[in-house]
MMTF fields as JSON, N, C-alpha, C and O atoms, coordinates in Angstrom:
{
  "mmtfVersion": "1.0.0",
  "mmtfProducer": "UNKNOWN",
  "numBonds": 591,
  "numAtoms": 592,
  "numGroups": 148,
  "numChains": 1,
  "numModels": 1,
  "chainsPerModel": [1],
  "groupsPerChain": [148],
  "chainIdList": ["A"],
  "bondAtomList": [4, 2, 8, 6, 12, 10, 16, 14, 20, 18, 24, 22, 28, 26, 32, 30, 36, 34, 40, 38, 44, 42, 48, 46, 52, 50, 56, 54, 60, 58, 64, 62, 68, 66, 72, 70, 76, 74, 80, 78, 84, 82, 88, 86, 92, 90, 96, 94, 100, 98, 104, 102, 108, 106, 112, 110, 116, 114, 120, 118, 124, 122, 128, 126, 132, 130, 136, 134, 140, 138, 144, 142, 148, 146, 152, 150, 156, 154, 160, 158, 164, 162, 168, 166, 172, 170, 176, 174, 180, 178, 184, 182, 188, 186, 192, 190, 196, 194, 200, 198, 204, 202, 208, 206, 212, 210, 216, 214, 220, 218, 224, 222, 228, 226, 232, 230, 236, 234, 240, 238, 244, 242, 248, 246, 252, 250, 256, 254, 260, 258, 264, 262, 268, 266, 272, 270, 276, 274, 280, 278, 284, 282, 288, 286, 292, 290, 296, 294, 300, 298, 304, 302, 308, 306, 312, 310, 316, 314, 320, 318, 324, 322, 328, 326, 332, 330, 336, 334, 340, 338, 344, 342, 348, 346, 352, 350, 356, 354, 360, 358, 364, 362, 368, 366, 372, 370, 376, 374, 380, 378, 384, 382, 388, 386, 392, 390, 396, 394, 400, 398, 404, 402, 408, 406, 412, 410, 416, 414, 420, 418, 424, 422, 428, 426, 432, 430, 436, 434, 440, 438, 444, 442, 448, 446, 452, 450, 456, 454, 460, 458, 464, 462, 468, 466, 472, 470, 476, 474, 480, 478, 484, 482, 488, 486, 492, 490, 496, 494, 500, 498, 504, 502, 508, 506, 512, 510, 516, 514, 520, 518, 524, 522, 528, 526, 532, 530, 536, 534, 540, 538, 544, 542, 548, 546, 552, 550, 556, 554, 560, 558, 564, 562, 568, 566, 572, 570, 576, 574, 580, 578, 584, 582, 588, 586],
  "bondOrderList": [1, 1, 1, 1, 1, 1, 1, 1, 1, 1, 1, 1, 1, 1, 1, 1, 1, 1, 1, 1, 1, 1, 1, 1, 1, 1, 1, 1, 1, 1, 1, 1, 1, 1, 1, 1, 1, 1, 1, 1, 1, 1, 1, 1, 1, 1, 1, 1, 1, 1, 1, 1, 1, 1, 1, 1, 1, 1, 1, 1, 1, 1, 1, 1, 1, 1, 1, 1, 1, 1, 1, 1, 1, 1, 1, 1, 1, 1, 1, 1, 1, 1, 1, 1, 1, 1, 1, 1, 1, 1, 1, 1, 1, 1, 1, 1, 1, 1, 1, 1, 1, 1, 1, 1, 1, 1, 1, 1, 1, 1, 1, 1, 1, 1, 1, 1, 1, 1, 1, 1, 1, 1, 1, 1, 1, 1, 1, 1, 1, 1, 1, 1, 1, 1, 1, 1, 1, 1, 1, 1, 1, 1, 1, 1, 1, 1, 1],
  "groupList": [{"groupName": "UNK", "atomNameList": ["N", "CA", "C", "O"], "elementList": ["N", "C", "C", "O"], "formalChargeList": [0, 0, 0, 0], "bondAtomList": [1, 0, 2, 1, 3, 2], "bondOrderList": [1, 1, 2], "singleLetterCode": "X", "chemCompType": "L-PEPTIDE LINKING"}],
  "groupTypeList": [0, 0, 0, 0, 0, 0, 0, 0, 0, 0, 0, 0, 0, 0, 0, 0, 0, 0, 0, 0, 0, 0, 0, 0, 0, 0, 0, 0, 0, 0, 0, 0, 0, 0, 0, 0, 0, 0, 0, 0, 0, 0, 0, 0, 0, 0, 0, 0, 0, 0, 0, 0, 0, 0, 0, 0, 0, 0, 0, 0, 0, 0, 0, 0, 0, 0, 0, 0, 0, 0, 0, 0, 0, 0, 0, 0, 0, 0, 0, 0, 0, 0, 0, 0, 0, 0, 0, 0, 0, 0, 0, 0, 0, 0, 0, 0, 0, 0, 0, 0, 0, 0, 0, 0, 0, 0, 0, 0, 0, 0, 0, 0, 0, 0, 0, 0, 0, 0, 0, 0, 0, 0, 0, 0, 0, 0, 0, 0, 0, 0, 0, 0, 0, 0, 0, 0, 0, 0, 0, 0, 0, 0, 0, 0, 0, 0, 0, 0],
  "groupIdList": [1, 2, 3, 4, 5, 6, 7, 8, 9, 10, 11, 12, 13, 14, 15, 16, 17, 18, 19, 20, 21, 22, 23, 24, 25, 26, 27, 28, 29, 30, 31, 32, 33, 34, 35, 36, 37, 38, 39, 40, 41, 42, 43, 44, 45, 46, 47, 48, 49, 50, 51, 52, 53, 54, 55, 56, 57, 58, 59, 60, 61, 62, 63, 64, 65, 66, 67, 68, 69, 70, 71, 72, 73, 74, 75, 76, 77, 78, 79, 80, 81, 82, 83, 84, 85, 86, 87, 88, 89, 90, 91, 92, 93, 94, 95, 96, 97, 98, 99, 100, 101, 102, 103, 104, 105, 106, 107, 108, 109, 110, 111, 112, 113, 114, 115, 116, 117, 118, 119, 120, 121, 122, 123, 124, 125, 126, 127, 128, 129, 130, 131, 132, 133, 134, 135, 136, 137, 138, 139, 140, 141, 142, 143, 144, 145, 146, 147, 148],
  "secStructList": [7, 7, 6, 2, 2, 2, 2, 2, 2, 2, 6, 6, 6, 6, 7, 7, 7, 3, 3, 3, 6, 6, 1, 7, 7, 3, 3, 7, 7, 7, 7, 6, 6, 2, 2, 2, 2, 2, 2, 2, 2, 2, 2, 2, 2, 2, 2, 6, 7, 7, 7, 7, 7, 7, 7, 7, 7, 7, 7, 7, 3, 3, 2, 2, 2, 2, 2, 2, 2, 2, 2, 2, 2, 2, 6, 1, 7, 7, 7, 7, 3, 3, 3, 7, 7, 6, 6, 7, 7, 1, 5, 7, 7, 7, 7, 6, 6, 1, 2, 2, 2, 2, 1, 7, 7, 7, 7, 7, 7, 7, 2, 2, 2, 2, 2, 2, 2, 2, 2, 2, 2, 2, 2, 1, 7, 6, 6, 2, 2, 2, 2, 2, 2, 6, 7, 7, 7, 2, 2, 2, 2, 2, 2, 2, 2, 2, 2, 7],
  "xCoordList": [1.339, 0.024, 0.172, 0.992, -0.676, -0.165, -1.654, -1.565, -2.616, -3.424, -2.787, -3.156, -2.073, -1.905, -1.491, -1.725, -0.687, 0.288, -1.317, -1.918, -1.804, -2.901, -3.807, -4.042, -4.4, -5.383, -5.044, -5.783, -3.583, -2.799, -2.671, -2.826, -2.473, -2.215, -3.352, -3.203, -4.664, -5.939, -6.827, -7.758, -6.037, -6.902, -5.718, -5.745, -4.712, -3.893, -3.981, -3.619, -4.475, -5.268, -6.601, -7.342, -6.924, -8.709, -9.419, -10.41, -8.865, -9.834, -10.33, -9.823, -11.288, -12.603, -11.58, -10.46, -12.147, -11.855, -13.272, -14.437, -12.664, -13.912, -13.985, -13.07, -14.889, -15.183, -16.071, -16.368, -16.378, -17.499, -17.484, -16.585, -19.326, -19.861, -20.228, -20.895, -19.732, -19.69, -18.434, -18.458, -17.554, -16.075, -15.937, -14.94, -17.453, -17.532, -16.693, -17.139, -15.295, -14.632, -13.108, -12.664, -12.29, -11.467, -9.969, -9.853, -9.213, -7.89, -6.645, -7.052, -5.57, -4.381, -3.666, -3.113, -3.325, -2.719, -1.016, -1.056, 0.274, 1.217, 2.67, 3.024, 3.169, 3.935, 5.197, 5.343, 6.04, 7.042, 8.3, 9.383, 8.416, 9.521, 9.454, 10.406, 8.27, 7.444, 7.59, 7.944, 7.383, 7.624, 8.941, 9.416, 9.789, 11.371, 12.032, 12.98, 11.38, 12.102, 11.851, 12.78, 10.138, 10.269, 10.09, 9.347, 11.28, 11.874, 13.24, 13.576, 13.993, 15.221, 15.403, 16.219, 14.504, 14.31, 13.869, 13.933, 13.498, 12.831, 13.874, 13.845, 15.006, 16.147, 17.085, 17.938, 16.936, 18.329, 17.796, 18.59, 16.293, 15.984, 16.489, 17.343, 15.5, 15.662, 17.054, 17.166, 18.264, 19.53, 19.308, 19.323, 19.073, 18.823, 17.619, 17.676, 16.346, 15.013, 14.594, 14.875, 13.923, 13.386, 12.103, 11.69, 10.95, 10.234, 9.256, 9.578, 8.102, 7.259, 6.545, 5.585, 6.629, 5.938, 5.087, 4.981, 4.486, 2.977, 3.711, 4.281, 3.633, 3.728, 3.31, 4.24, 2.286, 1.389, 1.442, 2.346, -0.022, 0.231, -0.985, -1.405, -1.589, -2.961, -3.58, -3.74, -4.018, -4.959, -6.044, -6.304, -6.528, -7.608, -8.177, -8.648, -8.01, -8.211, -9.405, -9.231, -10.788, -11.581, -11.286, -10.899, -11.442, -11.317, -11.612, -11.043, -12.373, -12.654, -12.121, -11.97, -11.776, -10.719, -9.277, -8.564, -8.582, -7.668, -7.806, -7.139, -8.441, -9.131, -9.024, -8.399, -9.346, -9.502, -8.704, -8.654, -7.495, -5.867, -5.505, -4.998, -5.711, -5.244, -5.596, -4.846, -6.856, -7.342, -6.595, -5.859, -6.384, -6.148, -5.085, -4.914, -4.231, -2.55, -2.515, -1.777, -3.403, -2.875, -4.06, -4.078, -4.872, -5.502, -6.445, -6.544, -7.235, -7.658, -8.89, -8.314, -10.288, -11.404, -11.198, -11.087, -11.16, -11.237, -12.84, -13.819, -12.873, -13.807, -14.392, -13.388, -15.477, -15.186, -16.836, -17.943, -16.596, -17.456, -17.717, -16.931, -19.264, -19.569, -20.086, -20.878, -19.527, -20.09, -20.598, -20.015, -21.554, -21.125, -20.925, -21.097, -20.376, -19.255, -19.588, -19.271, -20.45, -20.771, -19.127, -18.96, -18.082, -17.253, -16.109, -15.048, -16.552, -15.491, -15.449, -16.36, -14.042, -14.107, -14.077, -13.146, -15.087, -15.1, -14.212, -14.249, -13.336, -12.012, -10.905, -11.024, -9.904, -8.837, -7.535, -7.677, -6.757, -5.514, -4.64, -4.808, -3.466, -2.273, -2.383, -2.604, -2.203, -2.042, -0.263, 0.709, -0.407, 1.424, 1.188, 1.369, 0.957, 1.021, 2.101, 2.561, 2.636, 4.277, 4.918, 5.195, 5.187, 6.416, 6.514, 7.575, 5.409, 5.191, 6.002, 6.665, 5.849, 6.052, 7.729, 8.511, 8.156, 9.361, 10.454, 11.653, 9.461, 11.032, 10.607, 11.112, 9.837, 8.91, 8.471, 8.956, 8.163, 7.555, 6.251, 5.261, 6.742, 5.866, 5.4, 6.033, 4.442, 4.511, 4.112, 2.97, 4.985, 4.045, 4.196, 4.546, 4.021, 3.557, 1.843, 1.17, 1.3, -0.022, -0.601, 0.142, -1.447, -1.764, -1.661, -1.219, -2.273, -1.854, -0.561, -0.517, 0.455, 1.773, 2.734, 3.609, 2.034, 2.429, 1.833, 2.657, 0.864, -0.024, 0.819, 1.017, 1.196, 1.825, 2.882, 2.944, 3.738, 5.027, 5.628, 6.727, 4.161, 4.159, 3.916, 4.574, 3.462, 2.492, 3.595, 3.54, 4.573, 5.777, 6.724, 7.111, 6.787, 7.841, 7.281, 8.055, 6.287, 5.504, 5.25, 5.247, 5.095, 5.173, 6.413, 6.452, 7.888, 8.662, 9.498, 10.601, 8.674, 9.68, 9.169, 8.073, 10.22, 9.974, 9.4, 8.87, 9.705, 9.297, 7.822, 7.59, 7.098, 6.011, 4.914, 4.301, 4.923, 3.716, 4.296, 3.503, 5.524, 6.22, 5.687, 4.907, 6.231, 5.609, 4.183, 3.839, 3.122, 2.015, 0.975, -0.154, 1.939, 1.458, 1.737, 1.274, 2.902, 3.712, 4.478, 5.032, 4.699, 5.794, 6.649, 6.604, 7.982, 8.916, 10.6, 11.608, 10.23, 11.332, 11.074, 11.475, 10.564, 10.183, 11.115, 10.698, 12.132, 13.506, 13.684, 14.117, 13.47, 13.35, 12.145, 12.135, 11.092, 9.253, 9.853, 9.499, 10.548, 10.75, 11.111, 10.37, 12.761, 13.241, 12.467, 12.325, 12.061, 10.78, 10.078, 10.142, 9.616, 8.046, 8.825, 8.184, 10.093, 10.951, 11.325, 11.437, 11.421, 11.585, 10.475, 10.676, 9.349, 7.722, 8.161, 7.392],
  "yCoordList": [3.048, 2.522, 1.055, 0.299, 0.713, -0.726, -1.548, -2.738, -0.863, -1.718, -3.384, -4.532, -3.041, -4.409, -5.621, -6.792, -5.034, -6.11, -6.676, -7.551, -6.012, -6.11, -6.862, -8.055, -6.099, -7.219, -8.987, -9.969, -8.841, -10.112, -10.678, -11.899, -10.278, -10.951, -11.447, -12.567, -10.822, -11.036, -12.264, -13.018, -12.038, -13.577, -14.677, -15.591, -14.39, -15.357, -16.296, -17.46, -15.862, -16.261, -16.143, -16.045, -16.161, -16.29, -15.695, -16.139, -14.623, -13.374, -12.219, -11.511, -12.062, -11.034, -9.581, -9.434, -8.825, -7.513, -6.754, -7.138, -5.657, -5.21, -4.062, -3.253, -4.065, -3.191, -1.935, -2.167, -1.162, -0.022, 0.221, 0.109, 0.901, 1.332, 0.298, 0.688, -1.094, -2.26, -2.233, -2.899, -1.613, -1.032, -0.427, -0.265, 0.265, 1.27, 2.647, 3.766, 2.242, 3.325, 2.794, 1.651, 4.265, 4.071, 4.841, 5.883, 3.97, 4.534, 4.795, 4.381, 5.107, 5.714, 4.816, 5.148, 3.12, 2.644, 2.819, 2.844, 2.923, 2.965, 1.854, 1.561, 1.512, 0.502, 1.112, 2.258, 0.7, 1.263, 1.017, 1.229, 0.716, 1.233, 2.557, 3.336, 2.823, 4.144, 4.953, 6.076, 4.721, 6.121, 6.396, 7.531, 4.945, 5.585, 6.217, 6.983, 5.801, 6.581, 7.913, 8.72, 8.434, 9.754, 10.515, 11.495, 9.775, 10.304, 10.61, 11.768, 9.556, 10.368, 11.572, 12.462, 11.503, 12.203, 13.872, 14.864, 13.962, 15.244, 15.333, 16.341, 14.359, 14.901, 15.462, 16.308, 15.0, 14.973, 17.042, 17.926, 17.231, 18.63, 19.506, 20.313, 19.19, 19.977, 20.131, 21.357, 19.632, 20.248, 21.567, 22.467, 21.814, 23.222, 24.193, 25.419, 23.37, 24.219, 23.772, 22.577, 24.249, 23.685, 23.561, 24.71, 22.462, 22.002, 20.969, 19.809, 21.49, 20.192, 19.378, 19.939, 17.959, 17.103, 16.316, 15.949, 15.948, 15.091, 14.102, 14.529, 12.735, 11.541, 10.574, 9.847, 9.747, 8.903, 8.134, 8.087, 7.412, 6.657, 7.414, 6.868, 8.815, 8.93, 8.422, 9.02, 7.121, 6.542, 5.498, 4.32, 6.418, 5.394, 3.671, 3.237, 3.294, 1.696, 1.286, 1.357, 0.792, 0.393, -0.485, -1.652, -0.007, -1.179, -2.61, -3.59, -2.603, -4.416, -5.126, -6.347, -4.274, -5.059, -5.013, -5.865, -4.072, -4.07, -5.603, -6.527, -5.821, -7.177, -8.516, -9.44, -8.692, -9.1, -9.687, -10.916, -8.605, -9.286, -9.926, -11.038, -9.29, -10.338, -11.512, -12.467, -11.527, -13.403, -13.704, -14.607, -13.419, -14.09, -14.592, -15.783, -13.918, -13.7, -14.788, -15.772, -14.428, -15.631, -16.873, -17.688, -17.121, -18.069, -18.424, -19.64, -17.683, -18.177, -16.49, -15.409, -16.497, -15.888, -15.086, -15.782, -13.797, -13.137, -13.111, -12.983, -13.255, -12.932, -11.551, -10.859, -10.723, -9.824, -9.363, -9.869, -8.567, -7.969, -6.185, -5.326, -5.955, -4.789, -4.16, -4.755, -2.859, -1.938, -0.522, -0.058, -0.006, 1.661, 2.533, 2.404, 3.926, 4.571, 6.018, 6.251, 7.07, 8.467, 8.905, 9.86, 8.535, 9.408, 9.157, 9.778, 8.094, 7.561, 8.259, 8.523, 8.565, 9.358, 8.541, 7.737, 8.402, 8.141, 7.975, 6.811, 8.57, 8.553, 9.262, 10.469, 8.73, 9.563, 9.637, 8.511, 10.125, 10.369, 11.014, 12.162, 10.705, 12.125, 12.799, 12.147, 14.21, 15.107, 15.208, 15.744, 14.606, 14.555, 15.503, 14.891, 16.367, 17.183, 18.129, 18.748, 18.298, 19.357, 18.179, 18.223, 16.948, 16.182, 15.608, 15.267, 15.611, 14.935, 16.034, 15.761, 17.134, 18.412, 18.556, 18.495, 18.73, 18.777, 18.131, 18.41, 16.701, 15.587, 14.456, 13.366, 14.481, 14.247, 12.481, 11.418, 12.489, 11.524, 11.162, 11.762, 9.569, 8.883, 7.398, 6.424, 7.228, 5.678, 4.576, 4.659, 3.525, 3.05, 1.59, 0.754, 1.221, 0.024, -0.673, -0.112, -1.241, -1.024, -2.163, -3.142, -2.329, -2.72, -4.394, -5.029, -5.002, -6.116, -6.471, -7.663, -6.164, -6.544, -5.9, -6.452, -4.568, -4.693, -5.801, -6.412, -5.91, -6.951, -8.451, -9.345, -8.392, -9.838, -9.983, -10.734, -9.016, -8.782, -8.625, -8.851, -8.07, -7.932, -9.691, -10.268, -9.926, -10.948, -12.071, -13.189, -11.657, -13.004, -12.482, -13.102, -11.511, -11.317, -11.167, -11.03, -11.2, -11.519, -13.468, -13.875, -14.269, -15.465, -15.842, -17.038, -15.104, -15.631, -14.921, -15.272, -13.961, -13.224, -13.488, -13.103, -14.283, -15.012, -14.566, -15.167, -12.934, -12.018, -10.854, -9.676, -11.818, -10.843, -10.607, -9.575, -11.35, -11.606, -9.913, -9.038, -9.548, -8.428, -7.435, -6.618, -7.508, -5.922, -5.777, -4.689, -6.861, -6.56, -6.027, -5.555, -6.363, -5.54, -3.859, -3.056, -3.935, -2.605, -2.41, -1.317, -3.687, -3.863, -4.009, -5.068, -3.183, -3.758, -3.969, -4.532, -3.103, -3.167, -3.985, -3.335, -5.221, -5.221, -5.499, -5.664, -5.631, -5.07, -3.872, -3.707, -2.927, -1.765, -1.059, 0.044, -1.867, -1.45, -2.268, -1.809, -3.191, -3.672, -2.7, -2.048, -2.454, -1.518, 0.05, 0.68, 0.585, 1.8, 1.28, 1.882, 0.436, 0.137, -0.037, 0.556, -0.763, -0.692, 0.619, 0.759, 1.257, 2.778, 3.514, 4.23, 3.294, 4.094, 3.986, 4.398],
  "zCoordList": [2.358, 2.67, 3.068, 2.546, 4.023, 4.84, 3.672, 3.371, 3.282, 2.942, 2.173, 2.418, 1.52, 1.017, 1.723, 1.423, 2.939, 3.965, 4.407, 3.784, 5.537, 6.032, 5.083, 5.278, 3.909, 3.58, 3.204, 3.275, 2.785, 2.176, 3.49, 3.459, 4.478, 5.497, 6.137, 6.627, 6.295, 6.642, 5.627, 5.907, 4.348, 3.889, 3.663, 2.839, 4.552, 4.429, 5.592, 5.421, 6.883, 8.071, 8.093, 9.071, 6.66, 6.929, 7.858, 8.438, 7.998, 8.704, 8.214, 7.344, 8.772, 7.683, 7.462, 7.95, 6.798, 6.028, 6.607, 6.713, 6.88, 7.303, 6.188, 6.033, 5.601, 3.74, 4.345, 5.517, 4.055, 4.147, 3.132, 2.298, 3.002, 1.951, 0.736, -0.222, 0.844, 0.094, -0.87, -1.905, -0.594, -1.261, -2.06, -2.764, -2.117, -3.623, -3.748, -4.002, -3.49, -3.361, -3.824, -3.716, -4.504, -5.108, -4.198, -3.553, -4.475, -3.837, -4.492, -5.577, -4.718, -5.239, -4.754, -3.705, -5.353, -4.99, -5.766, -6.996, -5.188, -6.239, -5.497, -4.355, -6.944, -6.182, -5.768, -6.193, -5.13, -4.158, -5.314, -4.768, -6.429, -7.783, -7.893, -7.85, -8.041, -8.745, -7.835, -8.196, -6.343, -5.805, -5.508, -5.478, -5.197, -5.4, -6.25, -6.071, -7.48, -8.867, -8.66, -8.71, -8.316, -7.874, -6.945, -6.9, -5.567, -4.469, -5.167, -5.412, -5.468, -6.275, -6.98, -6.743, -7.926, -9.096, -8.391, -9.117, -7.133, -6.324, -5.404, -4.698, -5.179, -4.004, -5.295, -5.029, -6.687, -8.012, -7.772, -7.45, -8.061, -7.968, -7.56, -7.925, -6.166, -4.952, -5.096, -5.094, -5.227, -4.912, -5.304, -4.465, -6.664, -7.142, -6.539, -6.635, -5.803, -5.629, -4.589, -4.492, -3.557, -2.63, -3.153, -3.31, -3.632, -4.063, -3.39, -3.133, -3.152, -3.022, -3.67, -4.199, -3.909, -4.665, -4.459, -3.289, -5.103, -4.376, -5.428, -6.432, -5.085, -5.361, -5.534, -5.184, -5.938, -6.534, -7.852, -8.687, -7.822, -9.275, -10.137, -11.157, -9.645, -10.041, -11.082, -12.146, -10.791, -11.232, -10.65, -10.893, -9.821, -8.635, -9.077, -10.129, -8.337, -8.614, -7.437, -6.221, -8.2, -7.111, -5.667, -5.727, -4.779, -3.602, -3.936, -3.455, -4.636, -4.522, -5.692, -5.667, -6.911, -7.725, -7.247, -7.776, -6.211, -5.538, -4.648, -5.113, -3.7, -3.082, -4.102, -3.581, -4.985, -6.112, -6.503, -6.462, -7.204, -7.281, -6.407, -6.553, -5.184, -3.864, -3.712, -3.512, -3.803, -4.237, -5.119, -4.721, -6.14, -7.235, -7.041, -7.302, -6.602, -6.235, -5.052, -5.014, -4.161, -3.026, -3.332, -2.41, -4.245, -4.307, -3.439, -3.272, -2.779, -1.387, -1.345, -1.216, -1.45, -1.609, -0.083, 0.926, -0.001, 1.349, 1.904, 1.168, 3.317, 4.039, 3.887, 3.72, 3.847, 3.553, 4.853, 4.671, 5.779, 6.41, 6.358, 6.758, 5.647, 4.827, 6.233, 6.964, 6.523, 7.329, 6.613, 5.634, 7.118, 6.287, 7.124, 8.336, 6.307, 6.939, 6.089, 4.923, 7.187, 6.307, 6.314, 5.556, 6.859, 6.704, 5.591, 5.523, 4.709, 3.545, 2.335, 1.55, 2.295, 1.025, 0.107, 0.173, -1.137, -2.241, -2.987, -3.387, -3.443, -4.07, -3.64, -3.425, -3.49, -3.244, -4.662, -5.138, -5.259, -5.68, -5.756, -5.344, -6.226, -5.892, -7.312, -8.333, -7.283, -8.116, -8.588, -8.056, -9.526, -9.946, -11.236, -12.289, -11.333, -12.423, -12.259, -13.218, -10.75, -10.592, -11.296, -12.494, -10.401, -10.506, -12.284, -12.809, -12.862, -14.156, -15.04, -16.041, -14.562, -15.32, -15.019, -15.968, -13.788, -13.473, -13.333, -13.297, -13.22, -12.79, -13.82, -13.556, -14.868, -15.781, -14.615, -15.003, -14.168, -13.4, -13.942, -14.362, -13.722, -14.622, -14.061, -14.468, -13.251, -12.356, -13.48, -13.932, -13.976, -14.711, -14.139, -14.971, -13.059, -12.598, -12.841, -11.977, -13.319, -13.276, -11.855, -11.925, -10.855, -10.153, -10.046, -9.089, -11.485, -11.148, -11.442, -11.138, -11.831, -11.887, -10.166, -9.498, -9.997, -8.797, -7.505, -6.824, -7.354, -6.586, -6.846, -6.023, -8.15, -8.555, -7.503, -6.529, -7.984, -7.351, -5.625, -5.12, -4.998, -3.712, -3.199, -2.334, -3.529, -3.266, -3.536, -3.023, -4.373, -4.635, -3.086, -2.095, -3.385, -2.388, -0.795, 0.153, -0.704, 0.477, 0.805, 1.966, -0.175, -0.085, 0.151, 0.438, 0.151, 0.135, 1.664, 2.084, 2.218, 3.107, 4.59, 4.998, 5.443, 6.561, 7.764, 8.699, 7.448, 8.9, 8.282, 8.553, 7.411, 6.63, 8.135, 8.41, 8.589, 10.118, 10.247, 9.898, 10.693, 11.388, 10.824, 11.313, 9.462, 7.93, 8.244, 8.705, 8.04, 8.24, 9.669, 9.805, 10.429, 11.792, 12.293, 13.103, 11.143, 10.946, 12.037, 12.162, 13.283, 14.027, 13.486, 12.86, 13.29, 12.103, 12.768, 12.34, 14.175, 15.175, 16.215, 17.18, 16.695, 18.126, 18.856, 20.002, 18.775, 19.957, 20.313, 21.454, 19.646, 19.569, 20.084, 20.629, 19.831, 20.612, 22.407, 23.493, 22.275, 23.68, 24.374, 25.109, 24.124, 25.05, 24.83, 25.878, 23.807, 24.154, 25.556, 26.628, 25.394, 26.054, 27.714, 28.582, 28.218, 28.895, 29.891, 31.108, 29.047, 29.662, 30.396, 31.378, 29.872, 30.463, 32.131, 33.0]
}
């Protein structure tokens, strides 16, 4: 999920967020420890089973306390422009009740320690402009774009 690059990056240039519904909505945010531990833990499996896993932190975290940490973290109040939107789902999360059961998977990052953590290593990483555009090759988008 790019949300975090994007919004960290959007109140890091003081540019609006565009919110729907007034952000009364919850998302499945999980930090990227947690889902590596159980990507491993489902390739350690699968050797034995071909298995599919749903992967998450299920535990929905409101949009605007997600926002929130981010202020806090980068110090600096986001712009925030409210649209509404009949087509927003209300909540989303992952169902880890296979992987909890099988690979006993267990995310226990909790949001603001991950938010902390992104947010250090985003203050400190020189090509973050790149991550947050989700351009992550553009030598590589060059010569693509080259070829047309």
């Amino acid at each position: 999920d790019m949300a975090a690059f994007l919004f960290t990056r959007a109140i890091e240039l003081r540019r609006p967020l565009t919110i729907y519904n007034q952000g009364k909505m919850e998302r499945d945010f999980t930090y990227i420890d947690d889902i590596v531990s159980g990507i491993v833990a489902s390739m350690q499996f699968c050797t034995y089973s071909n298995t599919v896993f749903n992967l998450g932190n299920n535990k929905p975290v409101p949009l605007m306390k997600f926002i929130d940490t981010i202020e806090q973290e980068m110090d600096t109040k986001a712009q925030i422009e409210h649209r509404e939107s009949p087509g927003e789902i209300k909540a989303t999360y992952a169902d880890v009740k296979r992987a909890k059961k099988l690979l006993n998977y267990q995310p226990t990052t909790s949001i603001d320690v991950g938010i902390h953590n992104f947010i250090t290593w985003y203050k400190n990483e020189p090509r973050r402009h790149v991550f947050a555009t989700g351009d992550f090759n553009p030598t590589l988008k060059r010569r693509l774009l080259r070829r047309r």
